[in-house]
mmCIF file of C-alpha atoms and ligand atoms in Angstrom:
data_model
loop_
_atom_site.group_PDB
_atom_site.id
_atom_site.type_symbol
_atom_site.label_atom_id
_atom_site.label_comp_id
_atom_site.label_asym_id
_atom_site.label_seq_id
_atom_site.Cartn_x
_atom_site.Cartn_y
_atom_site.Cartn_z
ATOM 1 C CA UNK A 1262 12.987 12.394 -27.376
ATOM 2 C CA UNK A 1263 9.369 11.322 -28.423
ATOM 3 C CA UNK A 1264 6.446 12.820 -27.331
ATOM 4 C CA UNK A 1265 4.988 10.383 -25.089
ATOM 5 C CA UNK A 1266 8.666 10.587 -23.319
ATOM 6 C CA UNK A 1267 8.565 14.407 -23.266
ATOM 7 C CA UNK A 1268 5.128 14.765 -22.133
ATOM 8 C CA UNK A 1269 5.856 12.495 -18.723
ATOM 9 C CA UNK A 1270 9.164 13.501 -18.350
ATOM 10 C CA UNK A 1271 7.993 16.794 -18.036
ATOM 11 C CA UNK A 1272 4.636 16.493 -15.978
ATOM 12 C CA UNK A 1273 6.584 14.331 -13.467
ATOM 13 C CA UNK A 1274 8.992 16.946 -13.165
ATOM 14 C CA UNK A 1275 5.936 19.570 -12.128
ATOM 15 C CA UNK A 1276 4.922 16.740 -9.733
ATOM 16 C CA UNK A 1277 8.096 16.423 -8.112
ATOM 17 C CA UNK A 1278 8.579 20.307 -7.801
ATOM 18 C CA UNK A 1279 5.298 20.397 -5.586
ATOM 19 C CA UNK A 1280 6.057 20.067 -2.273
ATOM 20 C CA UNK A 1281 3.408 17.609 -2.041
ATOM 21 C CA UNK A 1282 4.644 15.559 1.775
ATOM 22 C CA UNK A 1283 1.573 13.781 3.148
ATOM 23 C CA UNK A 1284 -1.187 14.861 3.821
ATOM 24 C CA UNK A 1285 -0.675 18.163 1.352
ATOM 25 C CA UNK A 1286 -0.945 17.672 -2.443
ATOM 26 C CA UNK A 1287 0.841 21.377 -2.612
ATOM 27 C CA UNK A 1288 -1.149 22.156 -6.068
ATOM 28 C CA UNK A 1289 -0.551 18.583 -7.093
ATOM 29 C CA UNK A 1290 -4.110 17.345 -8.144
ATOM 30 C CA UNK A 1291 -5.027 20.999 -9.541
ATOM 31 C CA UNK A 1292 -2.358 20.337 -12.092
ATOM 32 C CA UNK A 1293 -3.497 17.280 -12.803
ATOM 33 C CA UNK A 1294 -7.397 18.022 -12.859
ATOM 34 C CA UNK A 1295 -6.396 21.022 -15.869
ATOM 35 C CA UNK A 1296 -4.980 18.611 -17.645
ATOM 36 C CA UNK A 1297 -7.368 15.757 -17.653
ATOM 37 C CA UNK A 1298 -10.376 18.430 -17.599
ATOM 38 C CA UNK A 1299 -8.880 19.439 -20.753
ATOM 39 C CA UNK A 1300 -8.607 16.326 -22.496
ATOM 40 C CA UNK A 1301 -12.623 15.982 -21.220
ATOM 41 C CA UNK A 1302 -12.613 14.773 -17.955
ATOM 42 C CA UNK A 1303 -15.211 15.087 -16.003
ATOM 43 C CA UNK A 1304 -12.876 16.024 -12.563
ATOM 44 C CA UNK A 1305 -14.420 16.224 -8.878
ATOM 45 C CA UNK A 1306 -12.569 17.222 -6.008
ATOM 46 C CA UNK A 1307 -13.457 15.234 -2.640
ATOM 47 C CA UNK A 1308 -10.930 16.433 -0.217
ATOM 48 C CA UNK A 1309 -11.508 16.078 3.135
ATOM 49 C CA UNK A 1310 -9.983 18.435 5.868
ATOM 50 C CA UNK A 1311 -6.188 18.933 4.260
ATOM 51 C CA UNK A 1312 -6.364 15.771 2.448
ATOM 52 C CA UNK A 1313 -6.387 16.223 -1.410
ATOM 53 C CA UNK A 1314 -9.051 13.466 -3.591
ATOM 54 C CA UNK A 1315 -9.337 13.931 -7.153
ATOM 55 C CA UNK A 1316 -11.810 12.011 -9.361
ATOM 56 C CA UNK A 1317 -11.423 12.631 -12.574
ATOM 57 C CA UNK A 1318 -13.992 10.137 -15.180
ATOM 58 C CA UNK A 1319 -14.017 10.057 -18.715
ATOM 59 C CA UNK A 1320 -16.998 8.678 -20.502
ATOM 60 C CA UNK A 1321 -20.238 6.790 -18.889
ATOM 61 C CA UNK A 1322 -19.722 3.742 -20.856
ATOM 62 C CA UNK A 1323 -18.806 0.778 -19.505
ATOM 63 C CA UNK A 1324 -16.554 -1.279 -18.230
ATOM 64 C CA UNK A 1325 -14.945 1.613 -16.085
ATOM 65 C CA UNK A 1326 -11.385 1.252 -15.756
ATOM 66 C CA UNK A 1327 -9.504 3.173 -13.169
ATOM 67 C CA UNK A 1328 -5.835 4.350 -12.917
ATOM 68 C CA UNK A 1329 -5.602 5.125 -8.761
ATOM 69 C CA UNK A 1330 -2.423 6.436 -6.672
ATOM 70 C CA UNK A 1331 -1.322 9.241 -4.528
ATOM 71 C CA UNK A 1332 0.742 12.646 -5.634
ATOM 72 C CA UNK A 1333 1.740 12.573 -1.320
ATOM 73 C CA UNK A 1334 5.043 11.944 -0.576
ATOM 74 C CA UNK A 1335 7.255 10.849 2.865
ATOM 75 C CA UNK A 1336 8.983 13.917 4.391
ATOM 76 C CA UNK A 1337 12.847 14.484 2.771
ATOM 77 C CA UNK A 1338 15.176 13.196 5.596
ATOM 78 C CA UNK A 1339 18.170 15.857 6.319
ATOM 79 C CA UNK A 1340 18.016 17.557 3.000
ATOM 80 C CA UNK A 1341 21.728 18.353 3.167
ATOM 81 C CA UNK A 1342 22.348 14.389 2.187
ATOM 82 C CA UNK A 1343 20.327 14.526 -1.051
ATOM 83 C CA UNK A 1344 23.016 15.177 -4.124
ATOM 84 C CA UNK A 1345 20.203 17.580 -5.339
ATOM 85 C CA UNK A 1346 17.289 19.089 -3.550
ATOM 86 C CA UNK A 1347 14.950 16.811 -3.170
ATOM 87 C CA UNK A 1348 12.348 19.384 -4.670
ATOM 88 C CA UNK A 1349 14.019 20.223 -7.730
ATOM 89 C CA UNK A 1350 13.176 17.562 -10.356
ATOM 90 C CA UNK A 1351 17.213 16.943 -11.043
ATOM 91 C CA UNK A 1352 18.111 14.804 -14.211
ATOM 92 C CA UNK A 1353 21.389 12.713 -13.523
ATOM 93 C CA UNK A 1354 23.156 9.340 -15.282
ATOM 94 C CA UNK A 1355 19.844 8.567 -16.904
ATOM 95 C CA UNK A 1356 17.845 8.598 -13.919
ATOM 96 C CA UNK A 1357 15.373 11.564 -12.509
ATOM 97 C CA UNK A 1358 15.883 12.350 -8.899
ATOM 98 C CA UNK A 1359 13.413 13.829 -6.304
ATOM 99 C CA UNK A 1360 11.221 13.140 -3.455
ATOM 100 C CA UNK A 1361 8.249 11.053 -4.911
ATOM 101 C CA UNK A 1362 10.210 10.207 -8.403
ATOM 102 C CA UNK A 1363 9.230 6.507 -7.976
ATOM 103 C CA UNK A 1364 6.617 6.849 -5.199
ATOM 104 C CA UNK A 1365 4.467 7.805 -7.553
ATOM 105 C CA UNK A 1366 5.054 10.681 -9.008
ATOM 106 C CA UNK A 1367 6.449 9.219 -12.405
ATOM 107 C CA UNK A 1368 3.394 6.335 -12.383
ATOM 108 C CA UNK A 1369 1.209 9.201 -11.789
ATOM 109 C CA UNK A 1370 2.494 11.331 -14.707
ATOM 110 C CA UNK A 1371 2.454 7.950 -17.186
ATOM 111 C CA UNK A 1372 -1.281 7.480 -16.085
ATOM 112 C CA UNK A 1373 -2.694 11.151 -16.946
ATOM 113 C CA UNK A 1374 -0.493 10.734 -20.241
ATOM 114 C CA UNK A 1375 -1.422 7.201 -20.936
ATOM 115 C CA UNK A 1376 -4.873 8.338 -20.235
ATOM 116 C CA UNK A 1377 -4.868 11.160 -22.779
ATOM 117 C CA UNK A 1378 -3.891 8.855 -25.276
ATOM 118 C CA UNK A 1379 -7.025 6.528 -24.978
ATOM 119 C CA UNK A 1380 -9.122 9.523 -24.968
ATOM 120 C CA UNK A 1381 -7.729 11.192 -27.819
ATOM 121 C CA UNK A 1382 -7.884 7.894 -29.901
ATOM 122 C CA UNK A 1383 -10.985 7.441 -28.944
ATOM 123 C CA UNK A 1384 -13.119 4.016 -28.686
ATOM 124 C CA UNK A 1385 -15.230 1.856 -25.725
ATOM 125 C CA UNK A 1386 -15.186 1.937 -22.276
ATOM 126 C CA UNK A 1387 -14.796 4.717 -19.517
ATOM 127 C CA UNK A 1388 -11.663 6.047 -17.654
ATOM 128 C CA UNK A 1389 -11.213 7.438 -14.507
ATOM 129 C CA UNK A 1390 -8.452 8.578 -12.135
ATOM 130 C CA UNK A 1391 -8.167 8.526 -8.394
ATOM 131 C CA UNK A 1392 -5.530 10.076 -6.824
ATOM 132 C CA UNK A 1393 -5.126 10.959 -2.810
ATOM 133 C CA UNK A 1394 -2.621 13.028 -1.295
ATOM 134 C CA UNK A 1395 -2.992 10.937 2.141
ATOM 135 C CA UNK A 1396 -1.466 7.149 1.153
ATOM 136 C CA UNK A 1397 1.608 7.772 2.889
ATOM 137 C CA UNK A 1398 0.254 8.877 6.434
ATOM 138 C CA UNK A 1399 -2.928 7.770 8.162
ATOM 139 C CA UNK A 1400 -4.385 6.717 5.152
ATOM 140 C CA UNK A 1401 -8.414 7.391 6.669
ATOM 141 C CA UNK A 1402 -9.052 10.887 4.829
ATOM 142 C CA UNK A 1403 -7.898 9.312 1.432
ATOM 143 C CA UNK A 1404 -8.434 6.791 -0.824
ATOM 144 C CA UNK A 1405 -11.120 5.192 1.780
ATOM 145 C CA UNK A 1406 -12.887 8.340 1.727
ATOM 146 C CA UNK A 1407 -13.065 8.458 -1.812
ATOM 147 C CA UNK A 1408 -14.036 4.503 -2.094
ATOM 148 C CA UNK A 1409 -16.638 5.536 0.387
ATOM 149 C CA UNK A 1410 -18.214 8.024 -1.031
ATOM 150 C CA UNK A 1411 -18.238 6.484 -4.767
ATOM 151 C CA UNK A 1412 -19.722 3.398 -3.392
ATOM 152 C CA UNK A 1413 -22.939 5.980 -1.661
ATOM 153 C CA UNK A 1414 -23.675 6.990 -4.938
ATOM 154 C CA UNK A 1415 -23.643 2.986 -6.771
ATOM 155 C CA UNK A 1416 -20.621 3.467 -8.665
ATOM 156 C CA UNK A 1417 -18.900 -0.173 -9.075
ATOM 157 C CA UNK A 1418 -14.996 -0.296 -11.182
ATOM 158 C CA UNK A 1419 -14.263 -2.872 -13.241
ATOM 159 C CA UNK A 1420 -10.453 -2.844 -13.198
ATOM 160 C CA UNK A 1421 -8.318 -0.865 -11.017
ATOM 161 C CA UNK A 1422 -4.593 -0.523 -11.645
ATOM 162 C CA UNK A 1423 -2.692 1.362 -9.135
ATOM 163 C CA UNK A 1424 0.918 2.972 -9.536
ATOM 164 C CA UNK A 1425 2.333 1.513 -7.072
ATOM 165 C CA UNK A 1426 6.677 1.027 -7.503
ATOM 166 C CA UNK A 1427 6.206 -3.063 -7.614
ATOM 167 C CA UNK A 1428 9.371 -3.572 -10.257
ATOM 168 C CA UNK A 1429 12.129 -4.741 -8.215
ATOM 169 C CA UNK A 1430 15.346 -6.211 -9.806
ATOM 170 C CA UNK A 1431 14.607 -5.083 -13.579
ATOM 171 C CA UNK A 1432 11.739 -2.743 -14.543
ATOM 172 C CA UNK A 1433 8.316 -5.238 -15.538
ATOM 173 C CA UNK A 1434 9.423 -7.948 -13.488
ATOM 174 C CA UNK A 1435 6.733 -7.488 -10.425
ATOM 175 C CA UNK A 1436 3.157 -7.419 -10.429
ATOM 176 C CA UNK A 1437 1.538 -6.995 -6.705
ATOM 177 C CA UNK A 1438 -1.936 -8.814 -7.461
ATOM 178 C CA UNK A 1439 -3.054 -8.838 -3.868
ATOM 179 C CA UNK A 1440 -1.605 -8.056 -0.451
ATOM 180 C CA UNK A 1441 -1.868 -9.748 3.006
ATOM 181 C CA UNK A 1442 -4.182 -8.616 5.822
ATOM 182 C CA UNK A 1443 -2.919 -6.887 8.567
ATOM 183 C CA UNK A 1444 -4.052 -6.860 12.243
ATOM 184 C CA UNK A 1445 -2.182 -5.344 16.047
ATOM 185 C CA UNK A 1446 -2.636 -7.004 18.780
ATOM 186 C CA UNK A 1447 -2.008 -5.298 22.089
ATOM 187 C CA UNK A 1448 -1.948 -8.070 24.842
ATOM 188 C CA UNK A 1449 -1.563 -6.908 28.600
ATOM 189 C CA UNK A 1450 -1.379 -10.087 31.332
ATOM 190 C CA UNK A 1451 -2.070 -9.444 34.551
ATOM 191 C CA UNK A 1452 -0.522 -10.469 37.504
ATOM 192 C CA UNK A 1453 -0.003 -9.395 41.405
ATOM 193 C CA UNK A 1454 2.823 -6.878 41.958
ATOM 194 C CA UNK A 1455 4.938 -8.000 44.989
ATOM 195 C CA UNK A 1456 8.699 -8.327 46.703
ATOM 196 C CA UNK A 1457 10.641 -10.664 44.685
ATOM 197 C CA UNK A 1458 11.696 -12.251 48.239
ATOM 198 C CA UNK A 1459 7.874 -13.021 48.778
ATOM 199 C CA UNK A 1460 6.740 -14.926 45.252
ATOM 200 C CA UNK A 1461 3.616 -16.489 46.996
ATOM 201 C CA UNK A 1462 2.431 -13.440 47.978
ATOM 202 C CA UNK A 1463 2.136 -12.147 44.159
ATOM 203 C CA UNK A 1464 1.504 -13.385 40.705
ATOM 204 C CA UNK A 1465 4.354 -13.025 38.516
ATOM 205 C CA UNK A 1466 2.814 -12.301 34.799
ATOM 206 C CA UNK A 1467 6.112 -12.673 33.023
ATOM 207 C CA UNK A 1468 6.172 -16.845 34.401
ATOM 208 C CA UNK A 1469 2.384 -17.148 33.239
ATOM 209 C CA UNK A 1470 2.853 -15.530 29.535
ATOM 210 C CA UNK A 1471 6.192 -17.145 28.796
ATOM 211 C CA UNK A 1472 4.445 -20.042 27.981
ATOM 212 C CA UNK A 1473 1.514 -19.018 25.884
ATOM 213 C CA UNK A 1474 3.977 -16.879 24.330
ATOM 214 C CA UNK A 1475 5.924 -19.692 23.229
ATOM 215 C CA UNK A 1476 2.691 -21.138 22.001
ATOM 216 C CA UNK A 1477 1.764 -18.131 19.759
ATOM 217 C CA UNK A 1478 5.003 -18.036 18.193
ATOM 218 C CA UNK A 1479 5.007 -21.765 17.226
ATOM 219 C CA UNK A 1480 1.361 -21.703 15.987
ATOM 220 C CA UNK A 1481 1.084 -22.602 12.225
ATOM 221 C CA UNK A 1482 -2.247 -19.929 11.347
ATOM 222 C CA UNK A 1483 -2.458 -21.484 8.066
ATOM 223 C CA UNK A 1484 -0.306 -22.493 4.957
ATOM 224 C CA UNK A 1485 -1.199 -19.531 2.627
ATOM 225 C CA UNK A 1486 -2.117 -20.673 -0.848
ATOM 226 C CA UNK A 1487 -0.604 -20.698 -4.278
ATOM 227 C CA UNK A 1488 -0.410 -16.658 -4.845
ATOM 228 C CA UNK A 1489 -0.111 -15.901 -0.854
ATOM 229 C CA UNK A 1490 2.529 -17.126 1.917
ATOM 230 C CA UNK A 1491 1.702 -18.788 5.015
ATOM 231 C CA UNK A 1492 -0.068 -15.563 7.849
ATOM 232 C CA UNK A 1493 2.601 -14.568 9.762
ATOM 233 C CA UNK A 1494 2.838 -13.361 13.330
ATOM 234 C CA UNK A 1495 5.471 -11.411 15.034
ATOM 235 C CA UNK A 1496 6.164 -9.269 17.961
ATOM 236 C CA UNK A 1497 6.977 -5.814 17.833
ATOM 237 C CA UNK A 1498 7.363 -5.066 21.565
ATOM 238 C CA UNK A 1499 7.334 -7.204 25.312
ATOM 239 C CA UNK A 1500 7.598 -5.198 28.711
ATOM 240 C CA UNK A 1501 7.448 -5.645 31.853
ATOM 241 C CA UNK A 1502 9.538 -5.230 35.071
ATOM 242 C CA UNK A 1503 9.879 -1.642 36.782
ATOM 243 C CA UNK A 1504 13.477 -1.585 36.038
ATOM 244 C CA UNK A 1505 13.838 -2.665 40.026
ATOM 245 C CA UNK A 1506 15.310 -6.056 40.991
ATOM 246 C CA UNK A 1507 13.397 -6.880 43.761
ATOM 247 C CA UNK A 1508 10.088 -6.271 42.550
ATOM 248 C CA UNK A 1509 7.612 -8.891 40.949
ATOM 249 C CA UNK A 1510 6.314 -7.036 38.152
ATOM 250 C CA UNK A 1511 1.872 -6.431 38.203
ATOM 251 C CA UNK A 1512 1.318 -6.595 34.179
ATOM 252 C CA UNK A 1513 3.048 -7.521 30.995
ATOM 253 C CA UNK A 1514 2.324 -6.134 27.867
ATOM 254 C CA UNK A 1515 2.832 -7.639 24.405
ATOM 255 C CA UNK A 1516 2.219 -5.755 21.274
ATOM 256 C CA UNK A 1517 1.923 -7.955 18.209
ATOM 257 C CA UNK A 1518 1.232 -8.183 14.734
ATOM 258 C CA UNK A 1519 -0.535 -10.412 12.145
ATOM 259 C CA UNK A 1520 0.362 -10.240 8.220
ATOM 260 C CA UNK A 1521 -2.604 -13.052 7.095
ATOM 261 C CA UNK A 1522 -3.036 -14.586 4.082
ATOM 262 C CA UNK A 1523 -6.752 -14.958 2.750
ATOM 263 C CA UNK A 1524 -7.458 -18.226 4.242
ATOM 264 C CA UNK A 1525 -7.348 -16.670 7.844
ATOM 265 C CA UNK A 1526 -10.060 -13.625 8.864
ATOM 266 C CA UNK A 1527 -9.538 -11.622 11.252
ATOM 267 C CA UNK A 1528 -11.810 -12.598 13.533
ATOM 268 C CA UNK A 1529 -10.423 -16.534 13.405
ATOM 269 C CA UNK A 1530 -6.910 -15.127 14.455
ATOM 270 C CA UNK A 1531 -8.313 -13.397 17.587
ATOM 271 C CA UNK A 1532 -10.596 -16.344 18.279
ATOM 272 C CA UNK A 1533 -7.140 -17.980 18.239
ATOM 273 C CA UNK A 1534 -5.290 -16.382 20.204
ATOM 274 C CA UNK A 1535 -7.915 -16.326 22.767
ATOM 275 C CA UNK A 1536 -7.885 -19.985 22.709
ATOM 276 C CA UNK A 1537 -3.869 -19.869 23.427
ATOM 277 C CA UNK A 1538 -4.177 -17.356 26.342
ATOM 278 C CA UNK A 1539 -7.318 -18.729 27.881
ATOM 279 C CA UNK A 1540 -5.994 -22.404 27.818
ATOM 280 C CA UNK A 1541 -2.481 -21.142 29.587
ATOM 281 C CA UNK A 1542 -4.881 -19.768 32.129
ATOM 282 C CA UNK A 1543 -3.707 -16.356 31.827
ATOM 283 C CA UNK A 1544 -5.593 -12.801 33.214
ATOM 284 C CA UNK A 1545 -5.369 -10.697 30.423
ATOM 285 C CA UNK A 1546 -6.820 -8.131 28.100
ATOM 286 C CA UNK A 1547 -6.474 -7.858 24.230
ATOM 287 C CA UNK A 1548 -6.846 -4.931 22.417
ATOM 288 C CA UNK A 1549 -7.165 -5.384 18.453
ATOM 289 C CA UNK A 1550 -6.319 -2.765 15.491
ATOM 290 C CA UNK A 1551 -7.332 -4.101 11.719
ATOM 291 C CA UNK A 1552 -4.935 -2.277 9.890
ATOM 292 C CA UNK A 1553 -6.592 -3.926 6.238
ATOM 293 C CA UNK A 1554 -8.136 -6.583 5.381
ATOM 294 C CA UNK A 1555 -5.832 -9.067 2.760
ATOM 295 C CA UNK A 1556 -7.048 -8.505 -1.258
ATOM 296 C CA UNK A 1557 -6.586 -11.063 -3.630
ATOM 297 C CA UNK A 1558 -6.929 -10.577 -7.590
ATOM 298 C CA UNK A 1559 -6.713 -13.824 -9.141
ATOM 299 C CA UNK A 1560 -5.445 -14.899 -12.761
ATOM 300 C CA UNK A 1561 -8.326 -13.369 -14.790
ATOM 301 C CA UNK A 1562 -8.422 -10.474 -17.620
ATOM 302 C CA UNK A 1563 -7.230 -7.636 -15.254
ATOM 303 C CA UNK A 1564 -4.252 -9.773 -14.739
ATOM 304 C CA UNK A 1565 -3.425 -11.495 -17.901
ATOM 305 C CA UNK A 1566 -4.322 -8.024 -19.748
ATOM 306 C CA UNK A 1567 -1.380 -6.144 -17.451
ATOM 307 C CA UNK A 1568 0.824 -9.359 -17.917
ATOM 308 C CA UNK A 1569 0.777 -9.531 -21.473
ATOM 309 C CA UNK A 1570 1.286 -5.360 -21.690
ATOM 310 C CA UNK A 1571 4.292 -5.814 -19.934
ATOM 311 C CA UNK A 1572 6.092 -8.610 -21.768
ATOM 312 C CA UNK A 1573 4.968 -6.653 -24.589
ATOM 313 C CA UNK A 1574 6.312 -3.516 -23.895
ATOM 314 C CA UNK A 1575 9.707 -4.386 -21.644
ATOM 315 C CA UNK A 1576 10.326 -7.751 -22.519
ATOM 316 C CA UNK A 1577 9.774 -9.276 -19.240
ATOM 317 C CA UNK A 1578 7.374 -11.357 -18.192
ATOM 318 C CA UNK A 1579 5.891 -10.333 -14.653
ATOM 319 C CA UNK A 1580 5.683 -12.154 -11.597
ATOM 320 C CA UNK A 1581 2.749 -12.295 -9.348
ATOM 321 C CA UNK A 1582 3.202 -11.519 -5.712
ATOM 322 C CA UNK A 1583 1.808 -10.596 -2.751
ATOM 323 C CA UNK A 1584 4.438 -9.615 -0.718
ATOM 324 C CA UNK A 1585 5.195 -6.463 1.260
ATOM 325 C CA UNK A 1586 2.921 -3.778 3.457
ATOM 326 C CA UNK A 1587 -0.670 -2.633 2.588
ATOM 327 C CA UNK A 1588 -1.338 -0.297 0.109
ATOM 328 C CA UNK A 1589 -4.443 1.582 -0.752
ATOM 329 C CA UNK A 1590 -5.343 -1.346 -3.522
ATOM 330 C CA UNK A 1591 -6.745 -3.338 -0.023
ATOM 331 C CA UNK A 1592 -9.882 0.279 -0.219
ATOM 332 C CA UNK A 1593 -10.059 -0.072 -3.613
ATOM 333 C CA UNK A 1594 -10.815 -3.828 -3.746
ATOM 334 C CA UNK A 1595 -13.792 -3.195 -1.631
ATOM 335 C CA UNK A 1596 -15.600 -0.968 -4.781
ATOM 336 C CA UNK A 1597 -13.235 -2.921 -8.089
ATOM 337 C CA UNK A 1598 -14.290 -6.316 -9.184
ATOM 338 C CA UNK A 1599 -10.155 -6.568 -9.845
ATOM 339 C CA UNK A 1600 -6.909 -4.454 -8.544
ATOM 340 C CA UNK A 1601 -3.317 -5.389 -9.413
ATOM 341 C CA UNK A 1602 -0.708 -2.714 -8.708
ATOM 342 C CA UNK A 1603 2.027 -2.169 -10.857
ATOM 343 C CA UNK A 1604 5.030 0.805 -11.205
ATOM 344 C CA UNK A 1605 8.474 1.252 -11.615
ATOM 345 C CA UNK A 1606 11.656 0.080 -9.386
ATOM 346 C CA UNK A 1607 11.194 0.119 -6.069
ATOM 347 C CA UNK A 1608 15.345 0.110 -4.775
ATOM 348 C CA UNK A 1609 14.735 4.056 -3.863
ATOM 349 C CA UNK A 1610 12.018 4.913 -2.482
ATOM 350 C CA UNK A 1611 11.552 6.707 1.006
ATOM 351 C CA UNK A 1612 14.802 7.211 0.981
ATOM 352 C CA UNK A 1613 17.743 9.928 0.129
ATOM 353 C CA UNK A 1614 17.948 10.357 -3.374
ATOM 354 C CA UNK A 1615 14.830 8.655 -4.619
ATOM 355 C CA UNK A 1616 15.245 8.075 -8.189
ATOM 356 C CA UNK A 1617 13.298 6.625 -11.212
ATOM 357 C CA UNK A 1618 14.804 5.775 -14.532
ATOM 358 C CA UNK A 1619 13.731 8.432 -17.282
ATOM 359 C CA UNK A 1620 13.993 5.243 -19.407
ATOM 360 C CA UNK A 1621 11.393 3.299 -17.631
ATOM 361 C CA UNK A 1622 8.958 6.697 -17.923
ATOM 362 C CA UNK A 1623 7.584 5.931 -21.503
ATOM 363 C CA UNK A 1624 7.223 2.083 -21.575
ATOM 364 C CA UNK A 1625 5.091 2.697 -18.233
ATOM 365 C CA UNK A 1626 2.901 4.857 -19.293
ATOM 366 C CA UNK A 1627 2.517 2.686 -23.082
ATOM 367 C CA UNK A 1628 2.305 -0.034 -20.722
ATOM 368 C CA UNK A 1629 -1.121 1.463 -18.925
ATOM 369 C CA UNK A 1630 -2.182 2.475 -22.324
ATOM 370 C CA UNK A 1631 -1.689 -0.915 -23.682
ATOM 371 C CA UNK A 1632 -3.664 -2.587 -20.737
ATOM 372 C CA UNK A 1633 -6.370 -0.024 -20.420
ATOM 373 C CA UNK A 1634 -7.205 -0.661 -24.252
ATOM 374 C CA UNK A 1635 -6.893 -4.585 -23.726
ATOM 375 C CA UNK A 1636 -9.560 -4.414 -20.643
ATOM 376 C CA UNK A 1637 -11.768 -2.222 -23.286
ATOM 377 C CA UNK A 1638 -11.883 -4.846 -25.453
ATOM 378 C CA UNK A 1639 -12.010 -7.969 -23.408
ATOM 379 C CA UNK A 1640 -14.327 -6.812 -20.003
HETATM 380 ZN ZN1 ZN B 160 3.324 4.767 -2.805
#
């Protein structure tokens, strides 16, 4: 086994062995902050509450490059289905098994070891880590705490590359250079409760929404661009009625949800929808949620450096996408010129026996190392 293998084989195991389930890093960043403090970190704690924050910088040079991710994890499921406890860092056909394995306990473990690497070789630029233990759950304490808090005191990253599990089919094959917006919508229409017998006495809310409904769900928001699809809307849940069928229900209630592409804001979709439910003549009430805005890193030297580290390294060459939920890279874009997210397969996560491939361990974390040097030299 080599030594870069060893070393994240082994500090991924520690991770895994903390019971680290959101918001608790369970020891987690402590670990990690002896480490990096040792290889001459400069580490900061900023938790907030129960929430774990680590900021760990290396250097004052520029450009700042920063490895960012979460030691959290999502709770077990019934235990009794994992083949091993979920816990105990369990080597098996190749693979390492255990809650957080691929979400991101291994990426996390390649980072600090990448990390030491650069800094024990020496050369330009400054490092730093971010890590949260509250990605998985609300997601307010965390990594937007941090970003908040750097930004206060005027510090701007160059690069950000977060751990994220983006490999899907073959390890190297995914980079997530962006992600979509997303945005709740909680619609109530209001009508006239009455007997069913007696329509013109009431105002039936389901008849006056079923239309503008319709409307919404046919709407084309935009066309999305070359790295983004089309914004997409959907909806989650539709009630009315009181379960009685002789009774005109008063309201229906709608709860929706946008997934937008960069060429729609937030404030254009509501305007939007406004203009649907207003022209169907409807009594209503909307309630809106921004979940996170949509980030977008475009072809440039965070992107080609991570590219060309990865064909380099696994002999793939990565595709750009977009797709999937938010992550904490739409915080970080508000304080990084440039955030791409990249990690290993993401077939097992969040569920019963999460796994990651101890092969895949070592060319990550060369892979960061690779990159991290590369943005040195070209930023
Ligand atoms: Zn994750």
């Amino acid at each position: 086994m080599t030594e870069i293998l060893f070393d994240t084989l082994q500090l991924a195991k520690q991770l895994i062995a903390h019971r680290s389930i959101t918001p608790n890093d369970a020891g987690c960043l402590s670990l990690i902050a002896s480490r990096l403090s040792a290889a001459g970190f400069h580490c900061e704690r900023m938790d907030r509450g129960v929430v774990g924050n680590l900021w760990a910088r290396y250097g004052s040079a520029g450009p700042l490059v920063c490895l960012a991710g979460h030691v959290d994890v999502v709770p077990p499921g019934p235990v009794d289905e994992w083949r091993s406890d979920p816990f105990t860092p369990t080597e098996r056909d190749g693979e390492l098994y255990g809650r957080g394995a691929a979400d991101m306990k291994g990426s996390v473990a390649a980072m600090v070891t990448a990390a030491e690497r650069v800094v024990r070789a020496g050369g330009g630029g400054s490092i730093a880590i971010l890590l949260t233990s509250d990605e998985e759950g609300d997601a307010v304490d965390g990594t937007a705490a941090l970003v908040s808090i750097l930004r206060a005191r005027g510090v701007t990253i160059d690069a950000c590359i977060v751990g994220e599990p983006t490999s899907t089919e073959r390890f190297g094959d995914t980079i997530k250079n962006g992600r979509r917006g997303s945005l709740n919508g909680r619609l109530r229409v209001r009508g006239q409760q009455c007997h069913i017998a007696y329509p013109e006495r009431g105002r039936n809310p389901i008849h006056d929404a079923a239309p503008a409904v319709a409307a919404l769900v046919v709407t084309e928001w935009d066309r999305g661009n070359e790295y983004f699809q089309p914004t997409s809307f959907q909806i989650s849940n539709i009630h009315a009625g009181t379960g009685a069928s002789n009774i005109i229900p008063g309201t229906l209630d709608v709860a929706f949800n946008f997934r937008f592409s960069p060429e729609s804001t937030a404030p254009v979709l509501q305007a939007r929808v406004r203009e649907v439910l207003d022209r169907h003549n409807l009594q209503y009430d909307v309630e809106w949620t921004l979940i996170g805005e949509p980030f977008l890193t475009r072809r440039g030297p965070l992107v080609d450096a991570l590219i060309a580290s990865v064909e380099s390294v696994a002999g793939v060459r990565p595709a750009l996408s977009t797709s999937g939920g938010t992550s904490d890279g739409r915080f970080l874009a508000t304080l990084a010129r440039e955030v791409v997210e990249f990690g290993p397969l993401n077939d097992s996560i969040h569920k019963i026996d999460e796994h990651v491939r101890i092969g895949d361990l070592e060319p990550l974390s060369v892979i960061y190392e690779r990159a991290l040097r590369s943005l040195f030299d070209f930023l």
